[in-house]
Coordinates of C-alpha atoms in Angstrom, one line a residue:
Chain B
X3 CA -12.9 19.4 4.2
X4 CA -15.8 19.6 1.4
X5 CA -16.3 16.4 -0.6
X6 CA -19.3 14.7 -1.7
X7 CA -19.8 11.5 1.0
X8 CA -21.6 10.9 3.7
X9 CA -19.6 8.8 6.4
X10 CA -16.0 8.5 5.7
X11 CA -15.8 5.0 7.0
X12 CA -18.3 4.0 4.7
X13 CA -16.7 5.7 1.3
X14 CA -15.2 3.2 -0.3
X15 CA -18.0 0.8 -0.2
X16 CA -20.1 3.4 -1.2
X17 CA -18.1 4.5 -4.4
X18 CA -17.9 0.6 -5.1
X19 CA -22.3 0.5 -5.5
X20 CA -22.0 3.1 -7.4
X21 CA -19.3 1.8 -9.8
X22 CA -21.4 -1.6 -10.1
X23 CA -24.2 0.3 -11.3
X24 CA -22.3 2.5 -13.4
X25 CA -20.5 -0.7 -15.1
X26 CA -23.0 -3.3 -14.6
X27 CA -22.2 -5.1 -18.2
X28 CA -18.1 -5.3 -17.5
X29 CA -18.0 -5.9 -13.7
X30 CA -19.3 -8.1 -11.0
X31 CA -19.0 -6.2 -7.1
X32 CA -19.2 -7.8 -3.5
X33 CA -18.6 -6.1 -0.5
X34 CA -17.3 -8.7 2.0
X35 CA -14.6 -8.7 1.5
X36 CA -14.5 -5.8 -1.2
X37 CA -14.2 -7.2 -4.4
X38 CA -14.1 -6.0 -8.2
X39 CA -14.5 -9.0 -10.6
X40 CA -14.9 -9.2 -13.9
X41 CA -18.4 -10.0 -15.0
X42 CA -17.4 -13.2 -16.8
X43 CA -14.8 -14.6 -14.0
X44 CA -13.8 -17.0 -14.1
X45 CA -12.0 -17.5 -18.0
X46 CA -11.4 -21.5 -18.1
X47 CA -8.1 -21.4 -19.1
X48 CA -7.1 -18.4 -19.1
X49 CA -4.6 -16.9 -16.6
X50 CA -5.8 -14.7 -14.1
X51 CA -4.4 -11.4 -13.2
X52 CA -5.3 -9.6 -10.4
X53 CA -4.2 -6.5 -8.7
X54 CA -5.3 -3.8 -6.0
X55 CA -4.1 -1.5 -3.2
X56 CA -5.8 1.2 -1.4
X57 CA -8.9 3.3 -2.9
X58 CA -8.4 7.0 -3.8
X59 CA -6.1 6.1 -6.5
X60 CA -9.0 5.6 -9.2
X61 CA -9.5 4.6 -11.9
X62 CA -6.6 2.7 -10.5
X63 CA -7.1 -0.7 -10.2
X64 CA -11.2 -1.6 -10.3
X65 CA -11.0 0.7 -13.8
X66 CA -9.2 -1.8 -14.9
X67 CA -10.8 -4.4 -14.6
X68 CA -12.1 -6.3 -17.7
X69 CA -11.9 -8.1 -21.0
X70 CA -7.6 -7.6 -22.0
X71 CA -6.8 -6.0 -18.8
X72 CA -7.2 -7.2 -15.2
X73 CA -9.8 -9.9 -13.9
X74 CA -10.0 -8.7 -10.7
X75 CA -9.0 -5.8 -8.2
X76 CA -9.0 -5.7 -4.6
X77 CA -9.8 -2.2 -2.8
X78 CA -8.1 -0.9 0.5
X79 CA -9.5 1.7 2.5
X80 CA -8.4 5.1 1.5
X81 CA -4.8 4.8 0.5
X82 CA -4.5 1.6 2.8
X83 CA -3.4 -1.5 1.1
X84 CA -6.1 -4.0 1.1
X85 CA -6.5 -7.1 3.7
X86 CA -5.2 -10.9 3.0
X87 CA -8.5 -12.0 2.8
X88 CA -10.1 -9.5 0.3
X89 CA -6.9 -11.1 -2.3
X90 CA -7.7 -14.6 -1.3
X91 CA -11.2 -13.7 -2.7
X92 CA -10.0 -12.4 -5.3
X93 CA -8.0 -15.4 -6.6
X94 CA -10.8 -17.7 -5.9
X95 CA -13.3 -15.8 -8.0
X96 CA -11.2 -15.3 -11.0
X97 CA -8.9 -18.6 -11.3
X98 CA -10.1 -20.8 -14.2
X99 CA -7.4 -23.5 -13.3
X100 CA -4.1 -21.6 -15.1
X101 CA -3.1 -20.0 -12.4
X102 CA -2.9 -15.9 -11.6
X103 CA -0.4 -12.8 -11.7
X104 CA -0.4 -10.8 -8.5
X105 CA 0.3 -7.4 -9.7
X106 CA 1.3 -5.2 -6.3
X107 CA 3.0 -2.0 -6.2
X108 CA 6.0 -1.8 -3.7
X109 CA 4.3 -0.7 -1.1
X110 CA 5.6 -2.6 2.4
X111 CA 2.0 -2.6 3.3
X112 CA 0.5 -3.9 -0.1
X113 CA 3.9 -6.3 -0.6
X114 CA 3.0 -7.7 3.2
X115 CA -0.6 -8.4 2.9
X116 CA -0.8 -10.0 -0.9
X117 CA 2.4 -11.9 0.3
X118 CA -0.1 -13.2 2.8
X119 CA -3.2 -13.2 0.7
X120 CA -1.3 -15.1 -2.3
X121 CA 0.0 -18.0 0.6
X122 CA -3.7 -18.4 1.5
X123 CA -4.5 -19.0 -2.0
X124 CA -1.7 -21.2 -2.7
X125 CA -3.4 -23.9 0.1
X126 CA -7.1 -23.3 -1.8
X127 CA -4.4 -24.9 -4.6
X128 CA -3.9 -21.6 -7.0
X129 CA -0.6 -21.3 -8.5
X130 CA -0.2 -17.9 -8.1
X131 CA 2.9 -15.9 -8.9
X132 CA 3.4 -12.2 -7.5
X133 CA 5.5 -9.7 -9.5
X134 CA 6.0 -6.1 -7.3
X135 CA 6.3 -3.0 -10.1
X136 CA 9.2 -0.4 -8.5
X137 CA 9.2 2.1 -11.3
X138 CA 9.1 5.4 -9.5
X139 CA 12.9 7.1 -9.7
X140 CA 12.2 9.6 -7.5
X141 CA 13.5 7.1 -4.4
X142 CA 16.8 6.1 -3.8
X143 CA 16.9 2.2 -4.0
X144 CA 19.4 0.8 -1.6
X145 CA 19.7 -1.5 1.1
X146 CA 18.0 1.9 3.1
X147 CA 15.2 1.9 1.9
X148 CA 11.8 0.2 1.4
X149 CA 12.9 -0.3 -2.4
X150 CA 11.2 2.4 -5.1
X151 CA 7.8 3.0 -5.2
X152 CA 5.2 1.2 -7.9
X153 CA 3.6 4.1 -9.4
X154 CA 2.6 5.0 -13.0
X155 CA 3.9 2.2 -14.5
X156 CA 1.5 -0.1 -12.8
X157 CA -1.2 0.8 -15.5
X158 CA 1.2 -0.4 -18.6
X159 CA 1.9 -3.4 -16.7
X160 CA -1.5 -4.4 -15.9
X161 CA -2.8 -3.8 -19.9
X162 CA 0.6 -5.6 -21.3
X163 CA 0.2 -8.7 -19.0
X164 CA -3.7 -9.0 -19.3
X165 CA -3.2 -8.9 -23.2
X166 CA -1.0 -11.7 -22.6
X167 CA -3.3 -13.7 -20.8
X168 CA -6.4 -12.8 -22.9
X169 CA -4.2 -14.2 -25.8
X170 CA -3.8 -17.4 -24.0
X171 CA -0.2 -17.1 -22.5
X172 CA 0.6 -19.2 -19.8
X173 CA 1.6 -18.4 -16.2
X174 CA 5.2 -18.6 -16.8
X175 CA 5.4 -16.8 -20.2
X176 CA 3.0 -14.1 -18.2
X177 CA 5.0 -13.7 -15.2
X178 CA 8.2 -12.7 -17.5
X179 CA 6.2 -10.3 -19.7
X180 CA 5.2 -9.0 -16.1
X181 CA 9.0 -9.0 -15.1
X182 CA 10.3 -7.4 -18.5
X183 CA 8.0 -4.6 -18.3
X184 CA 9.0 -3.9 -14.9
X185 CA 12.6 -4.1 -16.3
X186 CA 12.1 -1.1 -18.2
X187 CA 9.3 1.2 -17.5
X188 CA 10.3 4.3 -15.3
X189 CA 8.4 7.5 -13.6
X190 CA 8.3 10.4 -11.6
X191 CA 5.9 12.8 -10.3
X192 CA 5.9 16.1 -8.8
X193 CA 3.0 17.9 -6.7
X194 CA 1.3 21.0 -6.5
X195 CA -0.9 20.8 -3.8
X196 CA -2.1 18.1 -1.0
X197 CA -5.2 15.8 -1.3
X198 CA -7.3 14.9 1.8
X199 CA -8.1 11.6 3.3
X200 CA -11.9 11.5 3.9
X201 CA -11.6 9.7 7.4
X202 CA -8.2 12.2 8.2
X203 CA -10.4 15.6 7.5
X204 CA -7.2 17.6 6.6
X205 CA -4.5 17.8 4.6
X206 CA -1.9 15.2 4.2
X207 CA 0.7 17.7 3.8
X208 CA 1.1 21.4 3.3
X209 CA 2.9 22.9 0.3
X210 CA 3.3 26.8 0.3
X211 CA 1.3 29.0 -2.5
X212 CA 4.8 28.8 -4.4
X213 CA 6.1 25.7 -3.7
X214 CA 5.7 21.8 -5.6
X215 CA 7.0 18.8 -4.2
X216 CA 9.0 17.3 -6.5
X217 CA 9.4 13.3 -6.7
X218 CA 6.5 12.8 -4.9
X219 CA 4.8 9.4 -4.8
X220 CA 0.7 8.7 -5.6
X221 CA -0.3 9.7 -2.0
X222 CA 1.5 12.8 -1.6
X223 CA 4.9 11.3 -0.1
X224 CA 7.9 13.2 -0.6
X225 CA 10.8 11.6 -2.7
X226 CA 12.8 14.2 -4.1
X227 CA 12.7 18.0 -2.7
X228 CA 10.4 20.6 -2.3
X229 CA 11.4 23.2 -4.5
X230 CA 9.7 27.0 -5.8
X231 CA 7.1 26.4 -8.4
X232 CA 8.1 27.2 -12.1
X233 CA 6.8 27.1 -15.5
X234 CA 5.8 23.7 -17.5
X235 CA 9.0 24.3 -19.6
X236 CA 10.9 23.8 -16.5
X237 CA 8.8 21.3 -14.8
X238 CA 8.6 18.6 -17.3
X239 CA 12.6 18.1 -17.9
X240 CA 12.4 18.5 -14.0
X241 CA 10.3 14.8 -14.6
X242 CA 11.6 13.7 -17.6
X243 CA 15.7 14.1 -17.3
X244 CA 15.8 11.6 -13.6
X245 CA 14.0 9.3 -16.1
X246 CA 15.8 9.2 -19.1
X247 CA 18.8 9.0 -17.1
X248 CA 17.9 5.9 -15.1
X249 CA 17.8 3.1 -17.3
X250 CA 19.0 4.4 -19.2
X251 CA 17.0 5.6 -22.1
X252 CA 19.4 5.8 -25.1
X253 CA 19.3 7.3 -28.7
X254 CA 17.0 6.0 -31.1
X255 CA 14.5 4.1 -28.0
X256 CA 10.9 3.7 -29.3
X257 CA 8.7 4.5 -26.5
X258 CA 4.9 4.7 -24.5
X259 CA 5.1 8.0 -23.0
X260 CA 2.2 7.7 -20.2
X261 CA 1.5 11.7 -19.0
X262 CA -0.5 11.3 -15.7
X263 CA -3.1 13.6 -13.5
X264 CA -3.0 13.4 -10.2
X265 CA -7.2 13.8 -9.8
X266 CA -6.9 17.9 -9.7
X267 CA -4.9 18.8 -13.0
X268 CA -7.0 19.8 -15.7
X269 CA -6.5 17.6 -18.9
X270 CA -5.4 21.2 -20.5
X271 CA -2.6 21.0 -18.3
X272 CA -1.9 17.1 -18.8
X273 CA -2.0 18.0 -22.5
X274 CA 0.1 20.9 -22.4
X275 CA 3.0 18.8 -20.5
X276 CA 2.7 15.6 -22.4
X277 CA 3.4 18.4 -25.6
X278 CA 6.5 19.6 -24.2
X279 CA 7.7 16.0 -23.1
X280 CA 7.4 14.7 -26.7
X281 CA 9.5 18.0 -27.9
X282 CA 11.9 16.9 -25.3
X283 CA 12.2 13.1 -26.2
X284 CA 12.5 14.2 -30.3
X285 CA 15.0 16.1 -29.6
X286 CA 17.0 13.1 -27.9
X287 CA 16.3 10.9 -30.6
X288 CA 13.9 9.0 -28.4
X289 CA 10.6 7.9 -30.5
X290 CA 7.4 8.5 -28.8
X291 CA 5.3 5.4 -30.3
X292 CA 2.1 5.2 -28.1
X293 CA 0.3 7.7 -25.5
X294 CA -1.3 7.3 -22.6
X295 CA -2.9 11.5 -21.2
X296 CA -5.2 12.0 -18.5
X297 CA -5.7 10.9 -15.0
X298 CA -5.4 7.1 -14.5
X299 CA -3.7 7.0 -11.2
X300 CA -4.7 9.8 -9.2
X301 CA -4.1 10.8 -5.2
X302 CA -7.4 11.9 -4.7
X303 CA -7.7 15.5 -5.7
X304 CA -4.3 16.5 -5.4
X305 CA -2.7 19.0 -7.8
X306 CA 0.3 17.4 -9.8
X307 CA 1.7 15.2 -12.6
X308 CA 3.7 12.0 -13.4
X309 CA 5.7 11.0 -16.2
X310 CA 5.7 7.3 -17.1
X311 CA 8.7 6.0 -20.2
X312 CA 8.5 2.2 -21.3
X313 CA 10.7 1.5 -23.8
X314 CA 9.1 -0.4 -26.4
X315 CA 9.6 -3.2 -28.8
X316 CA 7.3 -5.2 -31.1
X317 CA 6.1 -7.4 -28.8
X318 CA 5.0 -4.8 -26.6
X319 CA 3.2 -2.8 -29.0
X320 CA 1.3 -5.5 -30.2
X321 CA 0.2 -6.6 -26.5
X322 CA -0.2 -2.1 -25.9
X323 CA -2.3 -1.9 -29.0
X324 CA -4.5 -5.2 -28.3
X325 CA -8.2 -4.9 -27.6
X326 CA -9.4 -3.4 -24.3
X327 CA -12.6 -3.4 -22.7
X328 CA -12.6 -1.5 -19.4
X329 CA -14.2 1.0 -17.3
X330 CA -11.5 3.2 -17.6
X331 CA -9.5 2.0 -20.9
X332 CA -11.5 0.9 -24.0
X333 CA -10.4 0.6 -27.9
X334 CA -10.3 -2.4 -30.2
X335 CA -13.3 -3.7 -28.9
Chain T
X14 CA -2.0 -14.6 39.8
X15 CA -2.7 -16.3 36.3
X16 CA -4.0 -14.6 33.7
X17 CA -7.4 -16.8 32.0
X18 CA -9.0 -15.9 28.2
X19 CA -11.3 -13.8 30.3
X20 CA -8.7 -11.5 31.5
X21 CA -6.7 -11.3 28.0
X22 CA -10.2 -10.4 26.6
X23 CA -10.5 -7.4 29.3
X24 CA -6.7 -6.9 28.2
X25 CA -7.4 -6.1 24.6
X26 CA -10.8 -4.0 25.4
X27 CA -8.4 -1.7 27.3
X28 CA -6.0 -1.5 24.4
X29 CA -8.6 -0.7 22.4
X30 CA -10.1 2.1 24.2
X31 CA -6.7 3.4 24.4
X32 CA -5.8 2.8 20.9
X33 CA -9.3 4.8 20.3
X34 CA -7.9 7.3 22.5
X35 CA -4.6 7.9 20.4
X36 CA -6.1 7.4 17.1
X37 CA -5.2 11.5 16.5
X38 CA -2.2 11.3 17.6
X39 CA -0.6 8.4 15.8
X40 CA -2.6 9.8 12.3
X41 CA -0.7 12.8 13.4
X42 CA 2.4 11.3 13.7
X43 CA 2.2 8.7 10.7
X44 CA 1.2 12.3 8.9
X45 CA 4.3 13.6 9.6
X46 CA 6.6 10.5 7.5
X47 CA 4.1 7.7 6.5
X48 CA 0.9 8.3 5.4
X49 CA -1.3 9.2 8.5
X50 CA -3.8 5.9 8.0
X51 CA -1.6 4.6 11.1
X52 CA -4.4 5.4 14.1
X53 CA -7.5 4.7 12.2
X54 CA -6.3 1.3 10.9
X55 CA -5.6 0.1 14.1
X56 CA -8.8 1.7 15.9
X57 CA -10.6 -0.3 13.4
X58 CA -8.8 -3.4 13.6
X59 CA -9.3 -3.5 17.8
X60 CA -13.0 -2.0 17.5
X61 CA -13.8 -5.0 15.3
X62 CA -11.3 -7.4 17.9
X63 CA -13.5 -5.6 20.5
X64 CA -17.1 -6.5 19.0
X65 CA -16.2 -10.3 18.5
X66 CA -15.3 -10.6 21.8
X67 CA -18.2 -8.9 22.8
X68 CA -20.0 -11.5 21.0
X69 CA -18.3 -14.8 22.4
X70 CA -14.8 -14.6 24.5
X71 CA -13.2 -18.2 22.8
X72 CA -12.1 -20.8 26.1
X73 CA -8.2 -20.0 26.9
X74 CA -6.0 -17.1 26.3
X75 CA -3.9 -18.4 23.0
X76 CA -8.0 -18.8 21.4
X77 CA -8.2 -15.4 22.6
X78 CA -4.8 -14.1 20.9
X79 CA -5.5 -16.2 17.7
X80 CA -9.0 -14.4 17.2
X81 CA -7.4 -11.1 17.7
X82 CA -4.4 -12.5 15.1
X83 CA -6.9 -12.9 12.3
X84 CA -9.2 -10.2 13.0
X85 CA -6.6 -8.0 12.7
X86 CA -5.1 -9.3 9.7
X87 CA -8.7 -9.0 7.8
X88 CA -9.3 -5.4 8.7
X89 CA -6.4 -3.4 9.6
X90 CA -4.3 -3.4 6.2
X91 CA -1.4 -1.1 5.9
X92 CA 1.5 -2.9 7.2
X93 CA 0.3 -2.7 10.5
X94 CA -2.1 -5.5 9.4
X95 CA -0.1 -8.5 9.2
X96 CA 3.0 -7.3 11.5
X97 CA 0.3 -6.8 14.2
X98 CA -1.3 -10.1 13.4
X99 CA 1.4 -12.1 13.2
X100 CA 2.9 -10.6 16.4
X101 CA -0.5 -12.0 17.8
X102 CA -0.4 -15.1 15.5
X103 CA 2.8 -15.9 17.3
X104 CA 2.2 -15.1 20.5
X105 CA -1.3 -17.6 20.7
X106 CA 1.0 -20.3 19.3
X107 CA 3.6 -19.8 21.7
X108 CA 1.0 -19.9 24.7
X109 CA -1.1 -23.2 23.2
X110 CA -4.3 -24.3 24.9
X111 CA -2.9 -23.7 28.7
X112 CA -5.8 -22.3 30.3
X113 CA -3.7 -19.6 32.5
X114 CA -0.8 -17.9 31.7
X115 CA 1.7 -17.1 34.6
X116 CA 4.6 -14.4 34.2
X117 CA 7.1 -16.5 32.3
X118 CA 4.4 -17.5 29.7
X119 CA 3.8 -13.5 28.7
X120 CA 7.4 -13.1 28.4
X121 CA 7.5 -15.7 26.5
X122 CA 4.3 -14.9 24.1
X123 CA 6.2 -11.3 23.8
X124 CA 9.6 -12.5 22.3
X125 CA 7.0 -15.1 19.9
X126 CA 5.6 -12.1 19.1
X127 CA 8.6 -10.0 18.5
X128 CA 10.0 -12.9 16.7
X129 CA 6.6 -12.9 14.3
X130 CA 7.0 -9.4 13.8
X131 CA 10.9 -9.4 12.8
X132 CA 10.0 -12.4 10.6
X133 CA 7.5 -10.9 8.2
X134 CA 8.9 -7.1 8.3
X135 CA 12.8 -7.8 8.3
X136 CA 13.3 -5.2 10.3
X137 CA 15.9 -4.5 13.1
X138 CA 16.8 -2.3 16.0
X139 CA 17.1 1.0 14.9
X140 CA 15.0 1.0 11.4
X141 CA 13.1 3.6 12.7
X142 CA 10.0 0.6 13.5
X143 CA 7.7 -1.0 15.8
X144 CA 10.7 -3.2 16.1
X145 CA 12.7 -0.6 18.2
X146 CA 10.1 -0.8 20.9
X147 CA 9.3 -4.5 21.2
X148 CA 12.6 -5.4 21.4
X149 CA 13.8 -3.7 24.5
X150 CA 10.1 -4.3 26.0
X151 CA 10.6 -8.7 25.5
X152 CA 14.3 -7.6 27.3
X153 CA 12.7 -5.9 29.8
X154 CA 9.9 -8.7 30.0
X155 CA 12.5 -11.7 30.1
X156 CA 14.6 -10.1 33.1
X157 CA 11.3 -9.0 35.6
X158 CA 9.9 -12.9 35.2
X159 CA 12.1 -14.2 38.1
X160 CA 10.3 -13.3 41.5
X161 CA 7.7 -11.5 39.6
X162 CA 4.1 -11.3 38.1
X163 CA 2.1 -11.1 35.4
X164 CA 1.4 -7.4 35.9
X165 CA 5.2 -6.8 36.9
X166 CA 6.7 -8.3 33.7
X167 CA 4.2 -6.4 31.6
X168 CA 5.1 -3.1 33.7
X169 CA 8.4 -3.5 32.3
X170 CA 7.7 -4.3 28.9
X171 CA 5.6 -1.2 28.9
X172 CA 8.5 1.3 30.4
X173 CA 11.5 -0.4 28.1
X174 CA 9.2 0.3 25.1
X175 CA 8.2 4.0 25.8
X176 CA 11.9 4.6 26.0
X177 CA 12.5 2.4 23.0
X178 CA 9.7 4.5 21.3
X179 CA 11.2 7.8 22.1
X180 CA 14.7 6.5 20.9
X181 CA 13.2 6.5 17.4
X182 CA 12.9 10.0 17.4
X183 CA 16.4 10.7 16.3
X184 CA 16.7 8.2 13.4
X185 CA 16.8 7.8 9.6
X186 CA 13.7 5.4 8.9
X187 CA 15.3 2.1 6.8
X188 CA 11.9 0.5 6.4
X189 CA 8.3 1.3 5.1
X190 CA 7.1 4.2 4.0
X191 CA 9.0 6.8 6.4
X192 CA 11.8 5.2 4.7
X193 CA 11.2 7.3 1.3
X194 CA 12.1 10.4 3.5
X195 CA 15.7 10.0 4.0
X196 CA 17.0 12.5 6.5
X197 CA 14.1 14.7 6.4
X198 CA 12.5 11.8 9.4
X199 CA 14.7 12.4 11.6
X200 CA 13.3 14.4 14.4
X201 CA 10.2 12.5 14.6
X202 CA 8.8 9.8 16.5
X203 CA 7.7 6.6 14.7
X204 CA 3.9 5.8 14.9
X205 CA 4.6 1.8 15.2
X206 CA 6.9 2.3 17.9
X207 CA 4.7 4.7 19.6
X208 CA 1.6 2.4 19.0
X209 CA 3.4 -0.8 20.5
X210 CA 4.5 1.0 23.5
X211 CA 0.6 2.1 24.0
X212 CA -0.6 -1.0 23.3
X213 CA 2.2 -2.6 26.2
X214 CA 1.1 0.4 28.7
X215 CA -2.5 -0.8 28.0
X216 CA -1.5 -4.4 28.6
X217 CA -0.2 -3.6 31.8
X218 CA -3.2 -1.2 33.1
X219 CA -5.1 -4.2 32.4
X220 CA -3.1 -6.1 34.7
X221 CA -2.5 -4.6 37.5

């Protein structure tokens, strides 16, 4: 293993001074239990949203966190869902009496603990609703299974929902913006080669010099199949058709298409699949109205890619296209 | 013999050390269809349990249980977290503030525990969980209270739930992240159930 830390029980609090240095003007960090804030929590008034899950997923969620996007983020350990306690603080920093949005990916680990976290909060008195994002298509969803994973998607649903709430929306009317994007936003991901866990030392998996994973979810899980690597002409329909055939995306849809690194892809890469995924979605008729390229929710420094759709309407551009001031996202502002 | 808060502390020190012990392993085996954060969540979780009761054992075994509960809930995350935890949670409140516990009191704190655990995962007998080897262990544990003690019912927790463990082996996972495998977990054992029948055989070390 050759990465830049010290002691891998002590990475993620470690990465966190840093980013409180690095950000000192948008965010406010404490360490026990490990949480990113907003500098300006709490907004009187305004509704608090608030996600997290494990670290190693960055700028996923602390990246976030700011003025028309999230007001706080909780940190796990190293692709471990974080603890009750650390959401619980999280809440009470950031509510300003209108209540909060639990944004969690459906994770059983991440669903259990902010299940637990958001009942602690409830008896500190915060009205907090929880919506769980399941956009990845790559797992079956049946009574089987855990239910799909929350990928890709997160990230759209995080910037559409805190728009809402920097605008002043109310809890309700931010919980069913929540629940509409979640409606109709849809990935998949494929990967080319494993990432390592600081504290595990070696490989999560082990892919051959030929071979992708296909479906994969953001820590390297299978979904799909492995199958023989190919060129990017074959791998992005390889994404984009178990997408487009899910919802499904029909004719004449106006889209975000949201083309993700998973921390070792090269934006040249990202940029060169994102091109052939807009050939792709012209020639279905499917309009490609806002982008999202580059690595927002990475598995460390695995090799790979995922493909994000949300099909758009007016409301949602408006609330895509409203000002942003983030570590990781900034325009308008 | 009863068992006091001083002898459930000694109990979970051991099922730390062992825990600390298997850490590889179940990283190794939560590798091969979860995400391999299995051993070193729960070496944390009972090395922090381990350094408050090194710091002040509480007055009766539920105090004892209940400490363990929330520590492990605030440090272990993962889904281990709170299905641990509220196995422990459940267990403290089923043996109050009685200052000893005989054998049918462990039985009983198992099948709270089991009931905590079934309660906040939704899983059942043969998802491919922890589930498959605490239920057969709080059979096991129920049956050897009559004429028996402390250490007997926990001896027979501990066997039911190494074979429950091993029965995981051959199934499709219907819960958590092994679930996102399909049939491609079959073949291998699943890290909760392994870590529960550890943390039983530890129990009953303690014990004897």
């Amino acid at each position: 293993m050759k990465k830049i830390i010290n002691d891998p029980a002590t990475v993620v609090a470690d990465a966190l001074r840093g980013m409180a240095l690095a950000h000192a003007d948008l965010l406010d960090v404490q360490y026990d239990p490990a949480v990113v804030v907003r500098a300006d929590a709490p907004v009187p008034r305004k509704v608090a949203v608030v996600s997290g899950g494990g670290s190693g997923h960055e700028p996923l969620h602390g990246g976030f966190v700011g003025r028309g996007m999230l007001d706080a983020a909780c940190p796990g350990a190293v692709f471990t869902s974080p603890t009750p306690d650390q959401v619980q603080a999280a809440l009470a920093r950031t509510d300003g009496g209108a209540g909060a949005v639990l944004i969690v990916k459906n994770y059983t680990g991440d669903v259990l603990n902010f299940e637990t976290g958001a009942e602690l909060a409830a008896v500190d008195g915060v009205d907090v609703r929880t919506v769980v994002v399941d956009d990845d298509v790559a797992v079956r969803d049946s009574l089987f299974t855990a239910g799909r994973r929350g990928v890709g998607g997160t990230v759209l649903v995080e910037k559409v929902v805190g728009a809402a709430a920097e605008r002043g929306v109310g809890l309700d009317g931010c919980e069913a913006l929540a629940r509409k994007v979640i409606g109709q936003v849809r990935s998949m991901g494929l990967a080319l080669s494993p990432c390592t866990v600081p504290h595990a030392g070696q490989p999560s998996f082990a892919l051959g010099d030929d071979e992708m994973e296909l479906g994969v979810g953001i820590h390297g899980e299978p979904g799909r199949r492995r199958v023989p690597l190919a060129p990017a002409d074959s791998l992005v329909p390889a994404l984009l058709d178990p997408i487009l055939a899910d919802l499904p995306f029909a004719e004449g849809d106006r889209v975000l298409l949201f083309t993700n690194g998973m921390g070792g892809t090269p934006l040249m890469e990202l940029y060169l699949a994102h091109g052939i995924a807009e050939r792709l979605l012209a020639e279905r008729g499917i309009t490609v109205e806002r982008r999202l390229v580059g690595p927002y929710v990475t598995s460390l420094e695995m090799q790979g890619m995922s493909l994000t759709l949300l099909k758009l309407d007016d409301e949602l551009v408006e609330l895509w296209d409203a000002p942003v001031r983030t570590a990781a996202l900034r325009w308008g502002v | 013999m009863g068992c006091t808060a001083e002898r459930v502390a000694e109990a979970l020190r051991a099922v730390a050390r062992v825990v600390a012990e298997h850490r590889d392993e179940l990283v190794r085996l939560d590798r091969e269809i979860g995400d391999g954060d299995h051993g070193e969540n729960l070496n944390r979780g009972f090395a922090a349990v381990v350094s408050k009761l090194d710091a002040e054992v509480p007055a009766t075994p539920g105090a004892v249980l209940k400490l363990a509960a929330t520590t492990l809930i605030s440090t272990v995350g993962g889904a281990a977290g709170p299905l641990y935890g509220t196995g422990f949670l459940r267990a403290a409140a089923a043996v109050g503030d009685a200052g000893e516990l005989d054998a049918a009191a462990v039985a009983g704190a198992l099948r709270a525990a089991l009931e905590g655990v079934v309660a906040r995962g939704k899983a059942v007998v043969g998802d491919k969980t922890m589930v498959d080897a605490l239920t057969p262990a709080v059979g096991a544990a129920s049956a050897a209270v009559a004429g028996g003690d402390v250490a007997g019912v926990l001896d027979a927790a501990a066997e039911a739930a190494e074979r429950g463990a091993e029965s995981t082996v051959p199934l499709v996972a219907r819960k958590g992240r092994a679930s996102y495998l399909g049939e491609r977990a079959v073949g291998h054992l699943d890290p909760g159930a392994r870590s529960t029948s550890l943390l039983l055989r530890a129990l009953a070390g303690s014990a004897r």
